[in-house]
């Protein structure tokens, strides 16, 4: 019986092994945070009353919820960018690999910064 086992763990150590473990940890984190996010927004609060004002008044008025949403965003970005990095490393060679990887890292840095600025600077409702 054949089954898919995913990408094999890299031999040795170093950065590739760290990325391999990070992909598994962020995947687990996404599973937990996505279930929690879905549960809060669909079981605790009625989806019929949720609009932009609900998000401003109820969810983003709490520093704790903002921190959780920021963590969710950062884990999504990490998991997504390291996943695309893995695809680039597997299927692209030569100078194109270096250019795509560096462009990917730059894009990730910009999105991390923008996400942090947005979550941190939105005004709290009064």
PDB file of N, CA and C in Angstrom, residues 29-45 50 54-55 59-60 65 68-70 72-73:
ATOM      1  N   UNK A  29       0.565  25.183  14.238  1.00  0.00           N
ATOM      2  CA  UNK A  29       0.053  26.458  14.748  1.00  0.00           C
ATOM      3  C   UNK A  29      -1.119  26.968  13.928  1.00  0.00           C
ATOM      4  N   UNK A  30      -1.041  26.829  12.602  1.00  0.00           N
ATOM      5  CA  UNK A  30      -2.151  27.241  11.747  1.00  0.00           C
ATOM      6  C   UNK A  30      -3.400  26.435  12.021  1.00  0.00           C
ATOM      7  N   UNK A  31      -3.231  25.144  12.223  1.00  0.00           N
ATOM      8  CA  UNK A  31      -4.371  24.296  12.528  1.00  0.00           C
ATOM      9  C   UNK A  31      -5.066  24.760  13.802  1.00  0.00           C
ATOM     10  N   UNK A  32      -4.303  24.990  14.850  1.00  0.00           N
ATOM     11  CA  UNK A  32      -4.882  25.408  16.135  1.00  0.00           C
ATOM     12  C   UNK A  32      -5.499  26.798  16.026  1.00  0.00           C
ATOM     13  N   UNK A  33      -4.760  27.758  15.465  1.00  0.00           N
ATOM     14  CA  UNK A  33      -5.278  29.131  15.387  1.00  0.00           C
ATOM     15  C   UNK A  33      -6.469  29.243  14.440  1.00  0.00           C
ATOM     16  N   UNK A  34      -6.461  28.504  13.330  1.00  0.00           N
ATOM     17  CA  UNK A  34      -7.589  28.565  12.407  1.00  0.00           C
ATOM     18  C   UNK A  34      -8.852  27.982  13.045  1.00  0.00           C
ATOM     19  N   UNK A  35      -8.719  26.877  13.763  1.00  0.00           N
ATOM     20  CA  UNK A  35      -9.881  26.321  14.458  1.00  0.00           C
ATOM     21  C   UNK A  35     -10.388  27.274  15.536  1.00  0.00           C
ATOM     22  N   UNK A  36      -9.483  27.880  16.279  1.00  0.00           N
ATOM     23  CA  UNK A  36      -9.893  28.840  17.313  1.00  0.00           C
ATOM     24  C   UNK A  36     -10.576  30.043  16.669  1.00  0.00           C
ATOM     25  N   UNK A  37      -9.993  30.571  15.605  1.00  0.00           N
ATOM     26  CA  UNK A  37     -10.562  31.719  14.897  1.00  0.00           C
ATOM     27  C   UNK A  37     -11.965  31.387  14.375  1.00  0.00           C
ATOM     28  N   UNK A  38     -12.102  30.240  13.733  1.00  0.00           N
ATOM     29  CA  UNK A  38     -13.399  29.822  13.209  1.00  0.00           C
ATOM     30  C   UNK A  38     -14.410  29.633  14.339  1.00  0.00           C
ATOM     31  N   UNK A  39     -13.983  29.007  15.422  1.00  0.00           N
ATOM     32  CA  UNK A  39     -14.889  28.766  16.551  1.00  0.00           C
ATOM     33  C   UNK A  39     -15.390  30.067  17.156  1.00  0.00           C
ATOM     34  N   UNK A  40     -14.494  31.015  17.354  1.00  0.00           N
ATOM     35  CA  UNK A  40     -14.898  32.294  17.949  1.00  0.00           C
ATOM     36  C   UNK A  40     -15.859  33.031  17.024  1.00  0.00           C
ATOM     37  N   UNK A  41     -15.518  33.106  15.743  1.00  0.00           N
ATOM     38  CA  UNK A  41     -16.325  33.916  14.832  1.00  0.00           C
ATOM     39  C   UNK A  41     -17.611  33.244  14.370  1.00  0.00           C
ATOM     40  N   UNK A  42     -17.729  31.927  14.528  1.00  0.00           N
ATOM     41  CA  UNK A  42     -18.929  31.259  14.036  1.00  0.00           C
ATOM     42  C   UNK A  42     -19.743  30.557  15.105  1.00  0.00           C
ATOM     43  N   UNK A  43     -19.187  30.314  16.254  1.00  0.00           N
ATOM     44  CA  UNK A  43     -19.936  29.649  17.314  1.00  0.00           C
ATOM     45  C   UNK A  43     -20.208  30.589  18.484  1.00  0.00           C
ATOM     46  N   UNK A  44     -19.244  31.412  18.846  1.00  0.00           N
ATOM     47  CA  UNK A  44     -19.434  32.312  19.987  1.00  0.00           C
ATOM     48  C   UNK A  44     -20.226  33.549  19.579  1.00  0.00           C
ATOM     49  N   UNK A  45     -19.861  34.139  18.438  1.00  0.00           N
ATOM     50  CA  UNK A  45     -20.584  35.311  17.931  1.00  0.00           C
ATOM     51  C   UNK A  45     -21.434  34.899  16.740  1.00  0.00           C
ATOM     52  N   UNK A  50     -21.974  40.286  12.281  1.00  0.00           N
ATOM     53  CA  UNK A  50     -20.587  40.679  12.070  1.00  0.00           C
ATOM     54  C   UNK A  50     -20.439  41.511  10.807  1.00  0.00           C
ATOM     55  N   UNK A  54     -18.475  45.680  13.817  1.00  0.00           N
ATOM     56  CA  UNK A  54     -18.306  44.615  14.813  1.00  0.00           C
ATOM     57  C   UNK A  54     -16.823  44.351  15.061  1.00  0.00           C
ATOM     58  N   UNK A  55     -16.048  44.281  13.985  1.00  0.00           N
ATOM     59  CA  UNK A  55     -14.612  44.031  14.128  1.00  0.00           C
ATOM     60  C   UNK A  55     -13.957  45.162  14.892  1.00  0.00           C
ATOM     61  N   UNK A  59     -13.839  43.034  18.370  1.00  0.00           N
ATOM     62  CA  UNK A  59     -12.618  42.236  18.259  1.00  0.00           C
ATOM     63  C   UNK A  59     -11.366  43.073  18.444  1.00  0.00           C
ATOM     64  N   UNK A  60     -11.226  44.152  17.710  1.00  0.00           N
ATOM     65  CA  UNK A  60      -9.969  44.880  17.723  1.00  0.00           C
ATOM     66  C   UNK A  60      -9.874  45.898  18.845  1.00  0.00           C
ATOM     67  N   UNK A  65      -6.669  40.224  21.499  1.00  0.00           N
ATOM     68  CA  UNK A  65      -7.178  39.741  20.203  1.00  0.00           C
ATOM     69  C   UNK A  65      -6.304  40.257  19.071  1.00  0.00           C
ATOM     70  N   UNK A  68      -3.287  38.050  19.002  1.00  0.00           N
ATOM     71  CA  UNK A  68      -3.606  36.745  18.420  1.00  0.00           C
ATOM     72  C   UNK A  68      -3.753  36.861  16.901  1.00  0.00           C
ATOM     73  N   UNK A  69      -4.436  37.892  16.426  1.00  0.00           N
ATOM     74  CA  UNK A  69      -4.583  38.088  14.984  1.00  0.00           C
ATOM     75  C   UNK A  69      -3.228  38.343  14.321  1.00  0.00           C
ATOM     76  N   UNK A  70      -2.352  39.105  14.991  1.00  0.00           N
ATOM     77  CA  UNK A  70      -1.012  39.351  14.468  1.00  0.00           C
ATOM     78  C   UNK A  70      -0.222  38.040  14.399  1.00  0.00           C
ATOM     79  N   UNK A  72      -1.431  35.025  14.145  1.00  0.00           N
ATOM     80  CA  UNK A  72      -2.038  34.245  13.059  1.00  0.00           C
ATOM     81  C   UNK A  72      -1.477  34.712  11.713  1.00  0.00           C
ATOM     82  N   UNK A  73      -1.432  36.018  11.500  1.00  0.00           N
ATOM     83  CA  UNK A  73      -0.910  36.575  10.254  1.00  0.00           C
ATOM     84  C   UNK A  73       0.552  36.201  10.054  1.00  0.00           C
TER      85      UNK A  73
END
